[in-house]
Amino acid sequence: MDLEKLIRDRIRDIADYPKPGVVFKDITPLLSDHVAFAGAVDSIVNHYGRGTIDHIVGIEARGFILAAPVAYHFGAGFVPVRKKGKLPSRTYEETYDLEYGTETIEMHVDAFGPGDRVLIVDDVLATGGTARAAADLVRRAGAEVVGLSVLIELSFLHGRDKLGNLDVHSLVTV
Ligand code: AMP
């Protein structure tokens, strides 16, 4: 079975959502196909190898859906990165630019132990601002960012250029 083709086939393009000019990558068909969903999770784990990662960081909200089973399969803990104001304890925050305006994300200050090895997981890498801010949060908390895994990389937006020499692992590139 060609897993990359299956994953590609299960990602639906929604034109002009959430606003005109944007092609939204809808992963709900992939999530509802147990072979595609499990295959995506397994290929992230296989890329890095069980036992090499201490914590998986998932980015709100679709990143959570992928990051939790990835964490389970790695034998790693799960740490949420959330939009500002959602986490209950003390946080670090990072603000970054969107096309219009800014976004602020947060992570608990005590999420990791010193030197923990962390993999960040999200559904889409677009301009890279979200991933960059998440990586900065992890580093501020004293952990090492081993890589970023995404289902879909929108290569025409050059998001990986914002991420320095971070290992970017994408299952599908468009
Ligand atoms: P960016 O910070 O530009 O890399 O955007 C990445 C974040 O926005 C991810 O958390 C995605 O869930 C979401 N995102 C950006 N562009 C898209 C898209 N075309 N389709 C679906 N989600 C997107």
GROMACS .gro file of C-alpha atoms and ligand atoms in nm:
model
  197
    1MET     CA    1   0.000   0.000   0.000
    2ASP     CA    2   0.124   0.349  -0.087
    3LEU     CA    3   0.072   0.532   0.243
    4GLU     CA    4   0.167   0.872   0.108
    5LYS     CA    5  -0.094   0.839  -0.169
    6LEU     CA    6  -0.358   0.725   0.081
    7ILE     CA    7  -0.287   1.021   0.311
    8ARG     CA    8  -0.288   1.261   0.014
    9ASP     CA    9  -0.621   1.117  -0.106
   10ARG     CA   10  -0.777   1.165   0.238
   11ILE     CA   11  -0.694   1.537   0.263
   12ARG     CA   12  -0.974   1.748   0.122
   13ASP     CA   13  -0.920   2.095  -0.024
   14ILE     CA   14  -1.186   2.348   0.074
   15ALA     CA   15  -1.158   2.660  -0.141
   16ASP     CA   16  -1.208   3.004   0.014
   17TYR     CA   17  -1.228   2.877   0.373
   18PRO     CA   18  -1.213   3.036   0.626
   19LYS     CA   19  -1.177   3.339   0.399
   20PRO     CA   20  -1.150   3.414   0.026
   21GLY     CA   21  -0.821   3.308  -0.134
   22VAL     CA   22  -0.733   3.042   0.127
   23VAL     CA   23  -0.739   2.673   0.035
   24PHE     CA   24  -0.811   2.498   0.364
   25LYS     CA   25  -0.661   2.150   0.408
   26ASP     CA   26  -0.940   1.952   0.572
   27ILE     CA   27  -0.801   1.644   0.749
   28THR     CA   28  -1.135   1.508   0.875
   29PRO     CA   29  -1.154   1.244   0.593
   30LEU     CA   30  -0.808   1.122   0.698
   31LEU     CA   31  -0.902   1.109   1.067
   32SER     CA   32  -1.215   0.905   0.992
   33ASP     CA   33  -1.018   0.644   0.789
   34HIS     CA   34  -0.853   0.418   1.047
   35VAL     CA   35  -0.586   0.294   0.803
   36ALA     CA   36  -0.484   0.646   0.699
   37PHE     CA   37  -0.496   0.779   1.057
   38ALA     CA   38  -0.295   0.491   1.204
   39GLY     CA   39  -0.054   0.503   0.908
   40ALA     CA   40   0.011   0.873   0.962
   41VAL     CA   41   0.072   0.824   1.336
   42ASP     CA   42   0.299   0.521   1.275
   43SER     CA   43   0.507   0.698   1.014
   44ILE     CA   44   0.579   0.987   1.250
   45VAL     CA   45   0.687   0.744   1.522
   46ASN     CA   46   0.896   0.537   1.277
   47HIS     CA   47   1.071   0.848   1.142
   48TYR     CA   48   1.219   0.933   1.483
   49GLY     CA   49   1.209   0.595   1.656
   50ARG     CA   50   1.049   0.487   1.982
   51GLY     CA   51   1.247   0.584   2.290
   52THR     CA   52   1.414   0.889   2.132
   53ILE     CA   53   1.159   1.150   2.246
   54ASP     CA   54   1.051   1.251   2.597
   55HIS     CA   55   0.754   1.475   2.513
   56ILE     CA   56   0.528   1.543   2.217
   57VAL     CA   57   0.401   1.900   2.190
   58GLY     CA   58   0.063   1.932   2.016
   59ILE     CA   59  -0.057   2.266   1.882
   60GLU     CA   60  -0.421   2.362   1.941
   61ALA     CA   61  -0.650   2.239   1.805
   62ARG     CA   62  -0.601   1.988   1.522
   63GLY     CA   63  -0.245   1.923   1.635
   64PHE     CA   64  -0.387   1.773   1.957
   65ILE     CA   65  -0.571   1.501   1.763
   66LEU     CA   66  -0.248   1.380   1.603
   67ALA     CA   67  -0.009   1.448   1.888
   68ALA     CA   68  -0.191   1.242   2.152
   69PRO     CA   69  -0.172   0.904   1.969
   70VAL     CA   70   0.182   0.987   1.854
   71ALA     CA   71   0.280   1.044   2.220
   72TYR     CA   72   0.118   0.715   2.323
   73HIS     CA   73   0.306   0.522   2.054
   74PHE     CA   74   0.637   0.689   2.135
   75GLY     CA   75   0.598   0.613   2.502
   76ALA     CA   76   0.630   0.991   2.547
   77GLY     CA   77   0.432   1.250   2.744
   78PHE     CA   78   0.195   1.499   2.580
   79VAL     CA   79   0.222   1.877   2.627
   80PRO     CA   80  -0.037   2.121   2.487
   81VAL     CA   81   0.043   2.455   2.326
   82ARG     CA   82  -0.275   2.661   2.342
   83LYS     CA   83  -0.413   2.995   2.234
   84LYS     CA   84  -0.367   3.268   2.497
   85GLY     CA   85  -0.588   3.244   2.804
   86LYS     CA   86  -0.672   2.872   2.790
   87LEU     CA   87  -0.404   2.717   3.011
   88PRO     CA   88  -0.473   2.729   3.387
   89SER     CA   89  -0.123   2.753   3.540
   90ARG     CA   90   0.177   2.982   3.485
   91THR     CA   91   0.278   3.009   3.117
   92TYR     CA   92   0.536   3.135   2.872
   93GLU     CA   93   0.382   3.313   2.576
   94GLU     CA   94   0.495   3.398   2.224
   95THR     CA   95   0.326   3.639   1.984
   96TYR     CA   96   0.375   3.615   1.608
   97ASP     CA   97   0.240   3.779   1.294
   98LEU     CA   98  -0.048   3.643   1.091
   99GLU     CA   99  -0.145   3.773   0.747
  100TYR     CA  100  -0.377   4.016   0.927
  101GLY     CA  101  -0.297   4.087   1.292
  102THR     CA  102  -0.116   3.869   1.544
  103GLU     CA  103  -0.164   3.546   1.740
  104THR     CA  104  -0.041   3.457   2.088
  105ILE     CA  105   0.020   3.099   2.204
  106GLU     CA  106   0.115   2.970   2.547
  107MET     CA  107   0.271   2.669   2.720
  108HIS     CA  108   0.305   2.585   3.089
  109VAL     CA  109   0.643   2.692   3.229
  110ASP     CA  110   0.690   2.359   3.408
  111ALA     CA  111   0.599   2.137   3.112
  112PHE     CA  112   0.946   1.979   3.080
  113GLY     CA  113   1.251   1.874   3.273
  114PRO     CA  114   1.588   2.024   3.174
  115GLY     CA  115   1.725   1.872   2.851
  116ASP     CA  116   1.405   1.688   2.763
  117ARG     CA  117   1.386   1.592   2.396
  118VAL     CA  118   1.070   1.727   2.234
  119LEU     CA  119   0.892   1.669   1.902
  120ILE     CA  120   0.631   1.926   1.791
  121VAL     CA  121   0.330   1.789   1.599
  122ASP     CA  122   0.072   1.982   1.395
  123ASP     CA  123  -0.154   1.921   1.096
  124VAL     CA  124  -0.028   2.190   0.854
  125LEU     CA  125   0.297   2.385   0.814
  126ALA     CA  126   0.201   2.702   0.627
  127THR     CA  127   0.404   3.024   0.683
  128GLY     CA  128   0.585   2.865   0.978
  129GLY     CA  129   0.493   3.132   1.232
  130THR     CA  130   0.305   2.893   1.460
  131ALA     CA  131   0.575   2.627   1.454
  132ARG     CA  132   0.847   2.884   1.512
  133ALA     CA  133   0.663   3.027   1.814
  134ALA     CA  134   0.601   2.676   1.953
  135ALA     CA  135   0.970   2.587   1.915
  136ASP     CA  136   1.066   2.910   2.094
  137LEU     CA  137   0.830   2.822   2.382
  138VAL     CA  138   0.986   2.476   2.419
  139ARG     CA  139   1.338   2.621   2.424
  140ARG     CA  140   1.242   2.887   2.680
  141ALA     CA  141   1.121   2.604   2.903
  142GLY     CA  142   1.469   2.448   2.887
  143ALA     CA  143   1.400   2.156   2.654
  144GLU     CA  144   1.552   2.056   2.320
  145VAL     CA  145   1.339   2.063   2.004
  146VAL     CA  146   1.427   1.750   1.808
  147GLY     CA  147   1.193   1.818   1.518
  148LEU     CA  148   0.857   1.920   1.377
  149SER     CA  149   0.621   1.662   1.225
  150VAL     CA  150   0.328   1.775   1.010
  151LEU     CA  151   0.083   1.592   0.788
  152ILE     CA  152   0.097   1.861   0.519
  153GLU     CA  153   0.365   2.112   0.428
  154LEU     CA  154   0.256   2.400   0.203
  155SER     CA  155   0.600   2.439   0.046
  156PHE     CA  156   0.504   2.746  -0.159
  157LEU     CA  157   0.478   2.942   0.170
  158HIS     CA  158   0.839   2.851   0.266
  159GLY     CA  159   0.754   2.787   0.630
  160ARG     CA  160   1.066   2.580   0.689
  161ASP     CA  161   1.282   2.885   0.616
  162LYS     CA  162   1.158   3.030   0.948
  163LEU     CA  163   1.270   2.722   1.140
  164GLY     CA  164   1.650   2.739   1.105
  165ASN     CA  165   1.809   2.395   1.103
  166LEU     CA  166   1.516   2.224   1.278
  167ASP     CA  167   1.435   1.881   1.132
  168VAL     CA  168   1.102   1.923   0.947
  169HIS     CA  169   0.927   1.595   0.872
  170SER     CA  170   0.619   1.627   0.649
  171LEU     CA  171   0.413   1.330   0.533
  172VAL     CA  172   0.275   1.514   0.230
  173THR     CA  173   0.422   1.820   0.055
  174VAL     CA  174   0.218   2.038  -0.177
  175AMP     P1  175   0.137   2.896   0.992
  175AMP     O1  176   0.166   2.959   1.126
  175AMP     O2  177   0.113   2.997   0.884
  175AMP     O3  178   0.243   2.794   0.953
  175AMP     O4  179  -0.001   2.820   1.005
  175AMP     C1  180  -0.005   2.696   1.066
  175AMP     C2  181  -0.127   2.681   1.151
  175AMP     O5  182  -0.244   2.732   1.088
  175AMP     C3  183  -0.151   2.534   1.176
  175AMP     O6  184  -0.182   2.518   1.314
  175AMP     C4  185  -0.267   2.497   1.086
  175AMP     O7  186  -0.361   2.421   1.156
  175AMP     C5  187  -0.328   2.628   1.040
  175AMP     N1  188  -0.331   2.642   0.893
  175AMP     C6  189  -0.263   2.732   0.819
  175AMP     N2  190  -0.292   2.723   0.689
  175AMP     C7  191  -0.381   2.622   0.678
  175AMP     C8  192  -0.450   2.562   0.567
  175AMP     N3  193  -0.433   2.604   0.441
  175AMP     N4  194  -0.535   2.460   0.593
  175AMP     C9  195  -0.552   2.416   0.721
  175AMP     N5  196  -0.492   2.469   0.828
  175AMP    C10  197  -0.407   2.571   0.809
   0.00000   0.00000   0.00000
